[in-house]
């Protein structure tokens, strides 16, 4: 079972600040409890669907990607889902079933399915049951000698965890080959077993979107330790320090976006 926004409306007696939402100069923490009916959006070109847009390019913050959680009713979907011909997509299915058609070929969607769609490809999507998926959008960045990557059709279950050297408590499910320079973004799943941790404060140029799929952890964001759980979202700008200590008896896992494999622009 993979987490997804709860929708609905919390009790009117609930403390609005209890969930701990934060927006700072270096990170945003968007708890699952804020992703309710009134914060969802409708999308042009989509039928019987709504989306929680939990990240979008912001000048001076994180500028490379957008991240949606999309809920589609049975029979709903889109024949023209992507309005930007230069955009690539990473799709991860949290719940339900459907069919994604990519340039005439149909691909079944079920929980744990991951699909990478290169820019400029024709695709459509139809839900056969209530379909809940995470959609990451980024404009592919050309580079000398490189063409856009090929599509990827795989799943969480079919992709082994690559454990960090010397440990089997912290690892990454890598849907794309990290040595393939055609990819300018990676969408991975990071897994910590009970007690697993990032043992230093990572500080790097990559922007991040981290959507918690299961489990609980204490997560360092800049100077703040925050307790996070299923459905919470962390949005990090470049160079925001981060670390993690998994809590509880089960795994702690999150869907991770990062921009990779390109020179940085020298002008703003």
Short mmCIF file of C-alpha atoms in Angstrom, two decimals, residues 52-191:
data_model
loop_
_atom_site.label_atom_id
_atom_site.label_comp_id
_atom_site.label_asym_id
_atom_site.label_seq_id
_atom_site.Cartn_x
_atom_site.Cartn_y
_atom_site.Cartn_z
CA UNK A 52 -2.90 18.08 -5.71
CA UNK A 53 -0.09 20.21 -7.12
CA UNK A 54 2.49 19.96 -4.36
CA UNK A 55 5.52 21.43 -6.14
CA UNK A 56 5.98 23.88 -9.00
CA UNK A 57 8.96 25.94 -10.18
CA UNK A 58 9.42 29.01 -7.98
CA UNK A 59 12.06 31.63 -8.70
CA UNK A 60 14.64 31.66 -5.92
CA UNK A 61 13.43 28.34 -4.49
CA UNK A 62 13.24 25.05 -6.42
CA UNK A 63 13.05 25.72 -10.15
CA UNK A 64 13.36 22.47 -12.11
CA UNK A 65 10.18 20.43 -11.63
CA UNK A 66 6.51 20.14 -10.78
CA UNK A 67 4.97 17.31 -8.79
CA UNK A 68 1.31 16.27 -8.77
CA UNK A 69 -0.75 13.64 -7.00
CA UNK A 70 -3.58 12.80 -9.42
CA UNK A 71 -6.81 10.96 -8.55
CA UNK A 72 -8.85 9.68 -11.52
CA UNK A 73 -12.35 8.21 -11.31
CA UNK A 74 -13.22 5.01 -13.24
CA UNK A 75 -13.49 5.85 -16.94
CA UNK A 76 -11.69 9.15 -16.45
CA UNK A 77 -8.31 10.17 -17.76
CA UNK A 78 -6.89 12.20 -20.61
CA UNK A 79 -6.08 11.93 -24.32
CA UNK A 80 -3.83 15.00 -24.06
CA UNK A 81 -2.35 14.88 -20.57
CA UNK A 82 0.83 16.93 -21.11
CA UNK A 83 0.49 20.51 -22.43
CA UNK A 84 4.27 21.10 -22.76
CA UNK A 85 5.92 19.33 -25.70
CA UNK A 86 9.32 19.68 -24.02
CA UNK A 87 8.29 17.97 -20.79
CA UNK A 88 9.27 14.50 -19.65
CA UNK A 89 7.25 12.58 -17.07
CA UNK A 90 7.74 10.12 -14.26
CA UNK A 91 4.54 8.33 -13.20
CA UNK A 92 4.25 6.12 -10.10
CA UNK A 93 0.97 4.34 -9.31
CA UNK A 94 -0.11 4.34 -5.67
CA UNK A 95 -3.51 2.66 -6.00
CA UNK A 96 -6.00 1.36 -8.55
CA UNK A 97 -5.74 0.25 -12.16
CA UNK A 98 -5.78 1.68 -15.64
CA UNK A 99 -4.23 1.72 -19.08
CA UNK A 100 -1.52 4.07 -20.30
CA UNK A 101 -1.15 4.22 -24.08
CA UNK A 102 2.25 5.38 -25.30
CA UNK A 103 2.53 5.91 -29.05
CA UNK A 104 -0.14 3.29 -29.73
CA UNK A 105 1.09 0.61 -27.30
CA UNK A 106 -1.01 -0.12 -24.20
CA UNK A 107 0.55 -0.63 -20.78
CA UNK A 108 -1.35 -1.87 -17.72
CA UNK A 109 -1.13 0.22 -14.57
CA UNK A 110 -1.31 -1.27 -11.08
CA UNK A 111 0.06 -0.29 -7.66
CA UNK A 112 3.84 0.02 -7.82
CA UNK A 113 4.02 0.59 -11.60
CA UNK A 114 6.60 3.17 -12.69
CA UNK A 115 6.67 4.68 -16.20
CA UNK A 116 9.12 7.21 -17.60
CA UNK A 117 7.91 9.12 -20.66
CA UNK A 118 10.46 11.10 -22.72
CA UNK A 119 9.58 14.56 -24.07
CA UNK A 120 7.62 14.83 -27.28
CA UNK A 121 5.96 11.41 -27.02
CA UNK A 122 2.22 10.93 -27.54
CA UNK A 123 0.51 9.34 -24.54
CA UNK A 124 -2.90 9.01 -22.96
CA UNK A 125 -4.32 7.56 -19.77
CA UNK A 126 -7.58 5.88 -18.77
CA UNK A 127 -8.61 4.64 -15.32
CA UNK A 128 -10.44 1.31 -15.06
CA UNK A 129 -10.87 1.69 -11.29
CA UNK A 130 -10.18 4.70 -9.11
CA UNK A 131 -6.57 5.40 -10.04
CA UNK A 132 -4.20 7.34 -7.80
CA UNK A 133 -0.78 8.22 -9.15
CA UNK A 134 2.16 10.53 -8.59
CA UNK A 135 3.22 12.56 -11.63
CA UNK A 136 6.54 14.38 -11.84
CA UNK A 137 7.04 16.80 -14.74
CA UNK A 138 10.29 18.38 -15.89
CA UNK A 139 11.47 20.03 -19.10
CA UNK A 140 14.19 17.82 -20.55
CA UNK A 141 17.46 19.73 -20.79
CA UNK A 142 19.39 19.08 -24.03
CA UNK A 143 23.15 18.52 -23.91
CA UNK A 144 25.75 18.09 -26.63
CA UNK A 145 25.83 14.57 -28.04
CA UNK A 146 22.75 13.40 -26.10
CA UNK A 147 19.26 12.51 -27.27
CA UNK A 148 16.24 12.04 -24.98
CA UNK A 149 16.14 8.73 -23.09
CA UNK A 150 14.01 5.77 -24.07
CA UNK A 151 10.74 5.08 -22.24
CA UNK A 152 10.90 2.98 -19.07
CA UNK A 153 8.14 0.54 -18.10
CA UNK A 154 8.84 -1.20 -14.79
CA UNK A 155 7.65 -1.49 -11.20
CA UNK A 156 8.76 -1.25 -7.60
CA UNK A 157 8.54 -5.05 -7.25
CA UNK A 158 10.62 -5.67 -10.39
CA UNK A 159 13.45 -3.30 -9.41
CA UNK A 160 15.93 -4.41 -6.74
CA UNK A 161 17.09 -2.11 -3.96
CA UNK A 162 20.70 -0.95 -4.35
CA UNK A 163 22.00 -0.79 -0.79
CA UNK A 164 24.55 1.81 0.19
CA UNK A 165 28.07 0.43 0.66
CA UNK A 166 28.49 -1.34 3.97
CA UNK A 167 24.83 -1.33 4.94
CA UNK A 168 21.51 -3.00 4.21
CA UNK A 169 19.49 -0.45 6.14
CA UNK A 170 19.59 2.38 3.57
CA UNK A 171 19.13 1.84 -0.15
CA UNK A 172 17.63 3.11 -3.39
CA UNK A 173 15.31 1.56 -5.97
CA UNK A 174 16.73 3.07 -9.17
CA UNK A 175 14.24 3.02 -12.04
CA UNK A 176 16.74 4.59 -14.47
CA UNK A 177 20.36 3.60 -15.00
CA UNK A 178 22.35 6.23 -13.03
CA UNK A 179 25.18 6.01 -15.60
CA UNK A 180 22.87 6.96 -18.50
CA UNK A 181 23.63 10.64 -19.04
CA UNK A 182 20.59 11.09 -21.25
CA UNK A 183 18.54 11.26 -18.04
CA UNK A 184 18.51 14.71 -16.49
CA UNK A 185 16.18 13.64 -13.68
CA UNK A 186 15.93 10.56 -11.50
CA UNK A 187 12.75 9.34 -9.85
CA UNK A 188 13.68 6.70 -7.28
CA UNK A 189 12.31 5.09 -4.14
CA UNK A 190 14.52 5.38 -1.07
CA UNK A 191 14.14 2.69 1.60
#
